[in-house]
Amino acid sequence: MYTLAPAPTFLSDDFLLQTETARRLYHEYARQMPIIDYHCHLPPDQIAADRQFENMTQLWLHGDHYKWRAMRTHGIPEQYCTGDASDWEKFEKWAETIPYTLRNPLYHWSHLELKNPFGINEVLNPASARSIYDSCNEQLPGLSARALLKHFDVRVVCTTDDPLDSLEHHKVIAQSDFTVKLLPTFRPDKAMAADDPASLRGYVQKLAVVTNHEIQNLTQYLDALKSRHDYFGEMGCRLSDHGLEMIYAEPYKEGDVQRIFDHLLRGVDVSPVDVLKFKSFMLVQFAEWDHAKGWTQQFHLGALRNNNVRRLRELGPDTGWDSIGDFPQAASLSRFLGGLDDRNQLAKTILYNLNPADNEVMATMIGNFNDGSVRGKVQFGSGWWFLDQKDGMEKQINTLSNMGLISAFVGMLTDSRSFVSYSRHEYFRRILCNIFGNDIENGELPNDVDWVGQIVQDICYRNAEQYFGF
């Protein structure tokens, strides 16, 4: 008679680690490494104020469009997502939903976040919801925003900030005795949004006020933006970031761009080609400023945003109505990076794709511009957004391994608004160690655990530390 082997315990210490070598790599090498969070959306004001969360819903559910999408799919009304239901009622509805998220990364993430920092190993469901909610709430007085960063051994946090931001909260942290570095990231998407002329005109007016610059032409606009870029640099900024459907690389002449900007300011209609020319021109300006300062430029490519117009109108952006787009990436990316490289103006660059069909495009594109001047100068970034899950991470790691050097990879980031999402670094590290461990036990890599362990530590922390130069 066949006897079933005992099933592994869910979320044990060896979660996702399928071999003894994988377990050694994680527990002896990866687990203790600090975190550099070089891209996230944590609110700087909450770190500066060392926010104390009143309850688990405020910490865990507010602003989390991943959870909202799952709840809506499960048939939970909007009042329990973004609406006026009480915090307990929202948590209760999430507890009702989570048993049905099995095989969605939310199931893993959520239980990892309950285990660390709250020490809760119990599965969340309607029966356990009240006790888990109360237990977490009892622990929250010791888990303020800053305390959570220290708990997860975060060394650097790079927020995502518009050029108009005063960075006043970064100043507060810089002048305090808080040992975690809080640095801004220059995110100028709104400054090049020629496809929304009215919003761009409003942005120009705000920029003129912030910089005390008159802005009547393109030169004055660039001068004002450059002054903000310089200010970010003075505040410790070392990265820029762009959230784009695709890289814009339309050929242009500067005289044409001056005319286009003049038309945008005066409310004169511009053609779709003119919009592309303006965006392409602005991307090059930002890239050249980044290169001059030794920054790293990041490009998040491929999101199709705000698909549900009704819900966008009712709830605003970033509330869960975005998806993967199928934009062509390779040709324009090659023109953009190639043009900068040809003039020796190509900064360190990280490319993130949202469409998994573009994995091989990104992994091979970076090799075209890694010129030996900096280790891993152009990077294929970690699985992003909808690819920020086990299958997406494994595919990104395998594709980069096959077509580049995984050993030069700068590793994981949170890309999150939540202070407990640092469990995603643990998730990534377990997956990474499992891949290497399986390769060793399959005879595909030498059984040199110490050497491979050092590579694992490089990917988890040291590569980013050296690459960004914080």
Coordinates of C-alpha atoms in Angstrom, one line a residue:
M1 CA 0.0 0.0 0.0
Y2 CA 1.3 3.4 -1.0
T3 CA 1.9 5.8 2.0
L4 CA 1.8 9.5 1.4
A5 CA 4.8 11.5 2.7
P6 CA 3.8 14.2 5.1
A7 CA 3.1 17.5 3.4
P8 CA 5.5 20.4 4.1
T9 CA 4.1 22.9 6.6
F10 CA 2.9 26.1 5.1
L11 CA 5.3 29.0 5.8
S12 CA 7.8 27.0 7.8
D13 CA 11.3 28.3 8.2
D14 CA 12.2 26.4 5.0
F15 CA 9.3 28.0 3.0
L16 CA 10.1 27.8 -0.8
L17 CA 13.4 26.1 -0.1
Q18 CA 13.2 22.7 -1.8
T19 CA 16.7 21.3 -1.2
E20 CA 19.2 21.2 1.7
T21 CA 21.6 23.4 -0.3
A22 CA 18.9 26.0 -0.9
R23 CA 18.2 26.0 2.8
R24 CA 21.9 26.5 3.6
L25 CA 22.2 29.3 1.1
Y26 CA 19.2 31.1 2.6
H27 CA 19.8 30.6 6.3
E28 CA 23.6 31.0 6.3
Y29 CA 24.0 33.6 3.7
A30 CA 20.9 35.5 2.5
R31 CA 18.8 35.8 5.6
Q32 CA 21.0 38.2 7.6
M33 CA 21.8 40.7 4.8
P34 CA 20.5 44.3 5.2
I35 CA 18.2 45.9 2.8
I36 CA 18.8 48.8 0.3
D37 CA 15.3 49.9 -0.9
Y38 CA 16.4 51.9 -4.0
H39 CA 12.8 52.2 -5.3
C40 CA 9.7 52.5 -3.3
H41 CA 6.6 54.7 -2.8
L42 CA 6.7 55.0 1.0
P43 CA 5.3 58.4 2.1
P44 CA 8.2 60.5 3.4
D45 CA 6.0 62.5 5.7
Q46 CA 5.1 59.4 7.6
I47 CA 8.8 58.5 8.1
A48 CA 9.6 62.1 9.2
A49 CA 6.7 62.1 11.7
D50 CA 7.5 58.6 12.7
R51 CA 3.8 57.7 12.2
Q52 CA 2.1 55.6 14.8
F53 CA -0.6 53.4 13.1
E54 CA -3.8 53.2 15.0
N55 CA -4.8 49.8 13.8
M56 CA -3.8 47.0 11.3
T57 CA -6.1 48.3 8.6
Q58 CA -4.3 51.6 8.5
L59 CA -0.9 49.9 8.2
W60 CA -1.9 47.1 6.0
L61 CA -4.8 47.9 3.8
H62 CA -4.9 51.7 3.2
G63 CA -3.7 52.4 -0.3
D64 CA -3.1 48.8 -1.3
H65 CA -4.6 48.4 -4.7
Y66 CA -3.3 44.8 -5.0
K67 CA -5.7 43.8 -2.2
W68 CA -8.5 46.0 -3.5
R69 CA -8.4 44.3 -6.9
A70 CA -8.6 40.9 -5.2
M71 CA -11.5 42.0 -3.0
R72 CA -13.5 43.4 -5.9
T73 CA -13.0 40.2 -7.8
H74 CA -14.3 38.3 -4.8
G75 CA -17.4 40.4 -4.9
I76 CA -16.6 42.8 -2.0
P77 CA -18.4 46.2 -2.5
E78 CA -16.2 49.3 -2.9
Q79 CA -17.1 50.7 0.5
Y80 CA -14.9 48.0 2.1
C81 CA -11.9 48.9 -0.3
T82 CA -11.7 52.7 -0.7
G83 CA -15.0 53.6 0.9
D84 CA -16.4 54.7 4.2
A85 CA -16.6 51.3 6.0
S86 CA -14.9 51.2 9.4
D87 CA -11.3 50.0 9.6
W88 CA -12.4 46.8 11.3
E89 CA -15.1 46.1 8.6
K90 CA -12.4 46.5 5.9
F91 CA -10.1 44.1 7.7
E92 CA -12.9 41.7 8.2
K93 CA -13.7 41.7 4.4
W94 CA -10.0 41.2 3.6
A95 CA -10.0 38.2 6.0
E96 CA -13.1 36.9 4.1
T97 CA -11.3 37.3 0.8
I98 CA -7.8 36.0 1.5
P99 CA -8.7 32.2 1.7
Y100 CA -9.8 32.6 -1.9
T101 CA -6.5 34.2 -3.0
L102 CA -4.7 30.9 -2.9
R103 CA -2.0 30.7 -5.6
N104 CA -2.1 34.5 -5.9
P105 CA 1.1 36.1 -4.5
L106 CA -1.2 38.0 -2.1
Y107 CA -1.6 34.8 -0.2
H108 CA 2.1 34.4 0.3
W109 CA 2.9 38.1 0.9
S110 CA 0.1 38.6 3.4
H111 CA 1.1 35.6 5.6
L112 CA 4.7 36.5 5.4
E113 CA 3.8 40.0 6.6
L114 CA 1.8 38.6 9.5
K115 CA 4.7 36.3 10.4
N116 CA 7.2 39.2 10.2
P117 CA 7.0 41.5 12.1
F118 CA 4.0 40.2 14.1
G119 CA 5.1 36.6 14.8
I120 CA 1.7 35.3 13.6
N121 CA 1.8 31.9 12.0
E122 CA -1.9 31.3 11.9
V123 CA -3.7 31.4 8.5
L124 CA -5.9 34.4 8.1
N125 CA -9.6 33.7 7.5
P126 CA -13.0 34.8 8.9
A127 CA -12.6 32.6 12.0
S128 CA -9.1 33.9 12.9
A129 CA -9.7 37.5 11.8
R130 CA -10.6 39.0 15.2
S131 CA -7.8 37.4 17.1
I132 CA -5.2 38.3 14.5
Y133 CA -6.5 41.9 14.2
D134 CA -6.4 42.3 18.0
S135 CA -2.9 40.7 18.3
C136 CA -1.5 43.0 15.6
N137 CA -3.1 46.1 17.1
E138 CA -1.6 45.3 20.5
Q139 CA 1.9 45.2 18.9
L140 CA 1.5 48.4 16.9
P141 CA 2.7 50.8 19.6
G142 CA 6.2 49.4 19.2
L143 CA 6.0 49.3 15.3
S144 CA 6.0 52.9 14.2
A145 CA 7.1 53.9 10.7
R146 CA 10.8 54.3 11.7
A147 CA 10.7 51.2 14.0
L148 CA 9.5 49.1 11.1
L149 CA 12.4 50.2 8.9
K150 CA 14.9 49.4 11.7
H151 CA 13.2 46.1 12.3
F152 CA 13.8 45.0 8.7
D153 CA 17.3 46.3 8.8
V154 CA 16.8 48.8 6.0
R155 CA 19.8 50.9 5.4
V156 CA 18.6 53.2 2.6
V157 CA 15.1 54.2 1.4
C158 CA 14.8 56.0 -1.9
T159 CA 11.3 57.5 -2.2
T160 CA 9.7 58.6 -5.5
D161 CA 9.2 62.4 -5.7
D162 CA 8.0 64.9 -8.2
P163 CA 10.4 67.7 -9.1
L164 CA 8.0 70.2 -7.5
D165 CA 8.3 68.5 -4.1
S166 CA 9.9 70.6 -1.4
L167 CA 11.6 67.5 0.1
E168 CA 10.9 69.0 3.5
H169 CA 10.4 65.6 5.1
H170 CA 13.8 64.4 3.7
K171 CA 15.3 67.4 5.4
V172 CA 13.8 66.4 8.8
I173 CA 15.3 63.0 8.5
A174 CA 18.7 64.3 7.4
Q175 CA 18.8 66.6 10.4
S176 CA 17.7 63.9 12.9
D177 CA 19.6 61.0 14.5
F178 CA 17.7 58.4 12.5
T179 CA 20.3 56.1 11.0
V180 CA 18.3 55.0 8.0
K181 CA 19.1 57.2 5.0
L182 CA 16.0 58.7 3.4
L183 CA 16.8 59.9 -0.1
P184 CA 14.6 61.4 -2.9
T185 CA 14.2 60.1 -6.4
F186 CA 13.6 62.5 -9.3
R187 CA 10.4 61.4 -11.1
P188 CA 9.6 64.0 -13.8
D189 CA 6.7 62.3 -15.6
K190 CA 4.4 65.2 -15.3
A191 CA 7.0 67.6 -16.7
M192 CA 6.8 65.9 -20.1
A193 CA 3.1 65.1 -20.3
A194 CA 2.4 66.8 -23.6
D195 CA -0.5 64.5 -24.3
D196 CA -2.4 66.4 -21.6
P197 CA -1.7 70.0 -22.5
A198 CA -3.9 71.5 -19.8
S199 CA -2.2 69.6 -17.1
L200 CA 1.2 70.4 -18.5
R201 CA 0.3 74.2 -18.5
G202 CA -0.7 73.9 -14.9
Y203 CA 2.5 72.1 -14.1
V204 CA 4.5 74.9 -15.8
Q205 CA 2.8 77.5 -13.7
K206 CA 3.5 75.6 -10.4
L207 CA 7.1 75.1 -11.5
A208 CA 7.5 78.9 -12.1
V209 CA 6.2 79.5 -8.5
V210 CA 8.4 76.9 -6.9
T211 CA 11.6 78.1 -8.7
N212 CA 10.7 81.8 -8.8
H213 CA 11.5 81.5 -12.6
E214 CA 9.6 83.2 -15.4
I215 CA 8.7 80.5 -17.9
Q216 CA 7.7 81.8 -21.3
N217 CA 9.8 79.5 -23.5
L218 CA 11.6 76.2 -23.7
T219 CA 14.9 77.5 -22.4
Q220 CA 13.3 79.0 -19.3
Y221 CA 11.4 75.7 -18.7
L222 CA 14.6 73.7 -18.9
D223 CA 16.4 76.1 -16.6
A224 CA 13.7 75.8 -14.0
L225 CA 13.6 72.0 -14.2
K226 CA 17.4 71.9 -14.1
S227 CA 17.4 73.9 -10.9
R228 CA 15.1 71.3 -9.3
H229 CA 17.3 68.5 -10.5
D230 CA 20.2 70.3 -8.9
Y231 CA 18.2 70.8 -5.7
F232 CA 17.4 67.1 -5.5
G233 CA 21.1 66.4 -5.9
E234 CA 21.9 68.6 -3.0
M235 CA 19.4 66.6 -1.0
G236 CA 21.2 63.4 -1.6
C237 CA 19.3 62.1 -4.7
R238 CA 21.2 59.5 -6.6
L239 CA 18.4 58.2 -8.9
S240 CA 15.8 59.3 -11.4
D241 CA 12.7 57.3 -12.4
H242 CA 10.3 57.4 -15.3
G243 CA 7.0 55.5 -15.6
L244 CA 6.4 55.2 -19.3
E245 CA 4.4 53.1 -21.7
M246 CA 7.6 52.8 -23.8
I247 CA 10.8 54.8 -24.3
Y248 CA 10.2 57.8 -26.6
A249 CA 12.8 58.1 -29.3
E250 CA 11.2 60.1 -32.0
P251 CA 13.7 62.1 -34.1
Y252 CA 13.4 65.9 -33.5
K253 CA 15.1 69.2 -34.1
E254 CA 15.4 71.6 -31.1
G255 CA 13.8 74.3 -33.1
D256 CA 10.7 72.1 -33.6
V257 CA 10.6 71.4 -29.9
Q258 CA 10.7 75.1 -29.1
R259 CA 7.7 75.6 -31.4
I260 CA 5.9 72.6 -29.8
F261 CA 6.4 74.0 -26.3
D262 CA 5.2 77.4 -27.4
H263 CA 2.0 75.9 -28.8
L264 CA 1.5 73.9 -25.6
L265 CA 1.8 77.0 -23.5
R266 CA -0.6 79.0 -25.7
G267 CA -3.2 76.2 -26.0
V268 CA -2.6 75.6 -29.7
D269 CA -3.3 72.0 -30.7
V270 CA -0.2 69.8 -31.3
S271 CA -0.1 66.6 -33.4
P272 CA 0.6 63.2 -32.0
V273 CA 4.0 63.2 -33.7
D274 CA 4.7 66.5 -32.0
V275 CA 3.8 65.0 -28.6
L276 CA 6.3 62.2 -29.3
K277 CA 9.0 64.7 -30.3
F278 CA 8.5 66.7 -27.1
K279 CA 8.6 63.6 -24.9
S280 CA 11.7 62.3 -26.7
F281 CA 13.5 65.6 -26.3
M282 CA 12.7 65.8 -22.6
L283 CA 13.8 62.3 -21.9
V284 CA 17.2 63.1 -23.4
Q285 CA 17.6 66.2 -21.3
F286 CA 16.9 64.3 -18.1
A287 CA 19.2 61.5 -19.1
E288 CA 22.1 63.9 -19.8
W289 CA 21.6 65.7 -16.4
D290 CA 21.6 62.3 -14.7
H291 CA 24.9 61.3 -16.5
A292 CA 26.5 64.6 -15.5
K293 CA 25.7 63.9 -11.8
G294 CA 26.6 60.2 -11.8
W295 CA 23.0 59.2 -11.0
T296 CA 21.2 56.0 -12.0
Q297 CA 18.2 56.4 -14.3
Q298 CA 15.3 53.9 -14.0
F299 CA 12.7 53.2 -16.6
H300 CA 9.5 51.4 -15.7
L301 CA 8.0 50.4 -19.0
G302 CA 4.8 48.9 -20.2
A303 CA 1.9 49.8 -17.9
L304 CA -1.5 50.4 -19.5
R305 CA -2.9 52.8 -16.9
N306 CA -6.4 53.9 -15.9
N307 CA -8.4 51.5 -18.1
N308 CA -11.6 51.9 -16.2
V309 CA -12.6 55.5 -17.0
R310 CA -15.7 55.4 -14.7
R311 CA -13.7 54.3 -11.7
L312 CA -10.9 56.7 -12.5
R313 CA -13.4 59.5 -12.5
E314 CA -14.9 58.3 -9.2
L315 CA -11.8 57.3 -7.2
G316 CA -8.8 58.8 -9.0
P317 CA -5.5 57.2 -10.2
D318 CA -3.6 54.4 -8.4
T319 CA -6.7 52.7 -7.1
G320 CA -6.4 49.5 -9.0
W321 CA -7.4 49.9 -12.6
D322 CA -4.1 49.4 -14.4
S323 CA -2.9 46.4 -16.4
I324 CA -0.1 45.1 -18.6
G325 CA 0.3 46.8 -21.9
D326 CA 1.6 45.3 -25.2
F327 CA 3.7 48.3 -26.4
P328 CA 6.7 47.7 -28.8
Q329 CA 9.9 48.3 -26.8
A330 CA 13.0 47.2 -28.6
A331 CA 13.6 49.6 -31.4
S332 CA 12.9 52.9 -29.5
L333 CA 14.9 51.6 -26.5
S334 CA 17.9 50.9 -28.8
R335 CA 17.7 54.3 -30.4
F336 CA 17.5 56.1 -27.0
L337 CA 20.2 54.2 -25.2
G338 CA 22.4 54.1 -28.4
G339 CA 22.1 57.8 -29.0
L340 CA 23.2 58.6 -25.4
D341 CA 26.0 56.1 -25.6
D342 CA 27.2 57.5 -28.9
R343 CA 27.7 60.9 -27.2
N344 CA 29.2 59.3 -24.1
Q345 CA 26.1 60.5 -22.1
L346 CA 24.6 57.2 -21.0
A347 CA 24.2 57.1 -17.2
K348 CA 23.9 53.9 -15.2
T349 CA 20.4 52.5 -16.2
I350 CA 17.9 50.1 -14.9
L351 CA 15.1 48.8 -17.2
Y352 CA 12.0 47.2 -15.8
N353 CA 9.4 45.7 -18.1
L354 CA 5.8 44.9 -17.1
N355 CA 5.0 42.6 -20.1
P356 CA 6.8 39.2 -19.5
A357 CA 7.0 38.9 -23.3
D358 CA 9.7 41.6 -23.1
N359 CA 12.0 39.7 -20.7
E360 CA 14.4 38.6 -23.4
V361 CA 14.3 42.0 -25.1
M362 CA 15.5 43.6 -21.8
A363 CA 18.0 41.0 -20.9
T364 CA 19.7 41.2 -24.3
M365 CA 19.4 45.0 -24.7
I366 CA 21.4 45.7 -21.5
G367 CA 24.4 43.7 -23.0
N368 CA 24.5 46.2 -25.9
F369 CA 25.5 49.0 -23.6
N370 CA 27.5 47.4 -20.8
D371 CA 30.9 48.8 -21.9
G372 CA 33.1 47.7 -19.0
S373 CA 33.2 51.2 -17.4
V374 CA 30.9 50.1 -14.5
R375 CA 30.1 46.6 -13.3
G376 CA 26.5 46.0 -14.5
K377 CA 26.2 49.5 -15.8
V378 CA 22.9 48.7 -17.6
Q379 CA 20.6 46.5 -15.5
F380 CA 17.5 44.3 -16.2
G381 CA 15.5 45.2 -13.1
S382 CA 13.6 42.9 -10.9
G383 CA 10.1 41.6 -11.5
W384 CA 7.8 44.7 -11.3
W385 CA 4.2 45.1 -10.3
F386 CA 2.2 42.2 -11.9
L387 CA 5.5 40.3 -12.3
D388 CA 6.5 40.8 -8.6
Q389 CA 5.6 37.3 -7.7
K390 CA 7.2 33.8 -7.7
D391 CA 6.8 33.0 -11.3
G392 CA 7.7 36.5 -12.4
M393 CA 10.8 36.6 -10.2
E394 CA 12.0 33.1 -11.4
K395 CA 11.5 34.1 -15.0
Q396 CA 13.4 37.4 -14.6
I397 CA 16.2 35.6 -12.7
N398 CA 16.5 32.8 -15.3
T399 CA 16.3 35.1 -18.3
L400 CA 19.0 37.4 -16.8
S401 CA 21.1 34.3 -16.0
N402 CA 20.8 33.0 -19.5
M403 CA 21.5 36.2 -21.4
G404 CA 23.5 38.3 -18.9
L405 CA 25.3 38.0 -15.6
I406 CA 23.0 37.4 -12.6
S407 CA 26.0 37.8 -10.4
A408 CA 26.1 41.6 -11.3
F409 CA 22.3 42.0 -10.5
V410 CA 21.4 44.8 -8.0
G411 CA 18.5 42.7 -6.7
M412 CA 15.2 43.3 -5.1
L413 CA 13.2 46.5 -4.2
T414 CA 9.8 47.0 -2.7
D415 CA 8.0 49.3 -5.1
S416 CA 5.4 49.6 -2.4
R417 CA 3.6 52.1 -0.2
S418 CA 3.5 49.7 2.7
F419 CA 6.0 49.6 5.6
V420 CA 5.5 45.9 6.0
S421 CA 6.2 45.0 2.4
Y422 CA 9.9 44.4 3.2
S423 CA 8.8 40.8 3.5
R424 CA 9.1 40.8 -0.3
H425 CA 12.8 40.9 0.1
E426 CA 12.6 37.7 2.1
Y427 CA 10.4 36.2 -0.6
F428 CA 12.9 37.2 -3.3
R429 CA 15.8 35.8 -1.3
R430 CA 14.1 32.5 -0.7
I431 CA 13.3 32.2 -4.4
L432 CA 16.9 33.1 -5.4
C433 CA 18.4 30.6 -3.0
N434 CA 16.1 27.9 -4.1
I435 CA 17.2 28.4 -7.8
F436 CA 20.9 28.3 -6.9
G437 CA 20.4 25.4 -4.5
N438 CA 18.6 23.3 -7.0
D439 CA 21.3 23.9 -9.6
I440 CA 24.0 22.7 -7.2
E441 CA 22.1 19.6 -6.2
N442 CA 21.3 18.9 -9.9
G443 CA 25.0 19.1 -10.7
E444 CA 24.5 22.2 -12.8
L445 CA 26.8 24.2 -10.6
P446 CA 29.8 23.2 -8.5
N447 CA 29.1 22.2 -4.9
D448 CA 30.9 25.3 -3.6
V449 CA 28.3 26.7 -1.2
D450 CA 30.6 29.4 0.2
W451 CA 31.3 30.8 -3.3
V452 CA 27.6 30.7 -4.4
G453 CA 26.6 32.1 -1.0
Q454 CA 28.9 35.1 -1.6
I455 CA 27.1 35.6 -5.0
V456 CA 23.8 35.4 -3.2
Q457 CA 24.9 38.1 -0.7
D458 CA 26.1 40.3 -3.5
I459 CA 22.7 40.1 -5.2
C460 CA 20.8 40.7 -1.9
Y461 CA 22.9 43.7 -0.8
R462 CA 26.5 44.3 -1.8
N463 CA 25.9 44.9 -5.6
A464 CA 23.4 47.6 -4.8
E465 CA 25.7 49.2 -2.2
Q466 CA 28.5 49.4 -4.7
Y467 CA 26.4 50.3 -7.7
F468 CA 24.5 53.3 -6.2
G469 CA 27.3 54.5 -4.0
F470 CA 25.1 55.6 -1.2

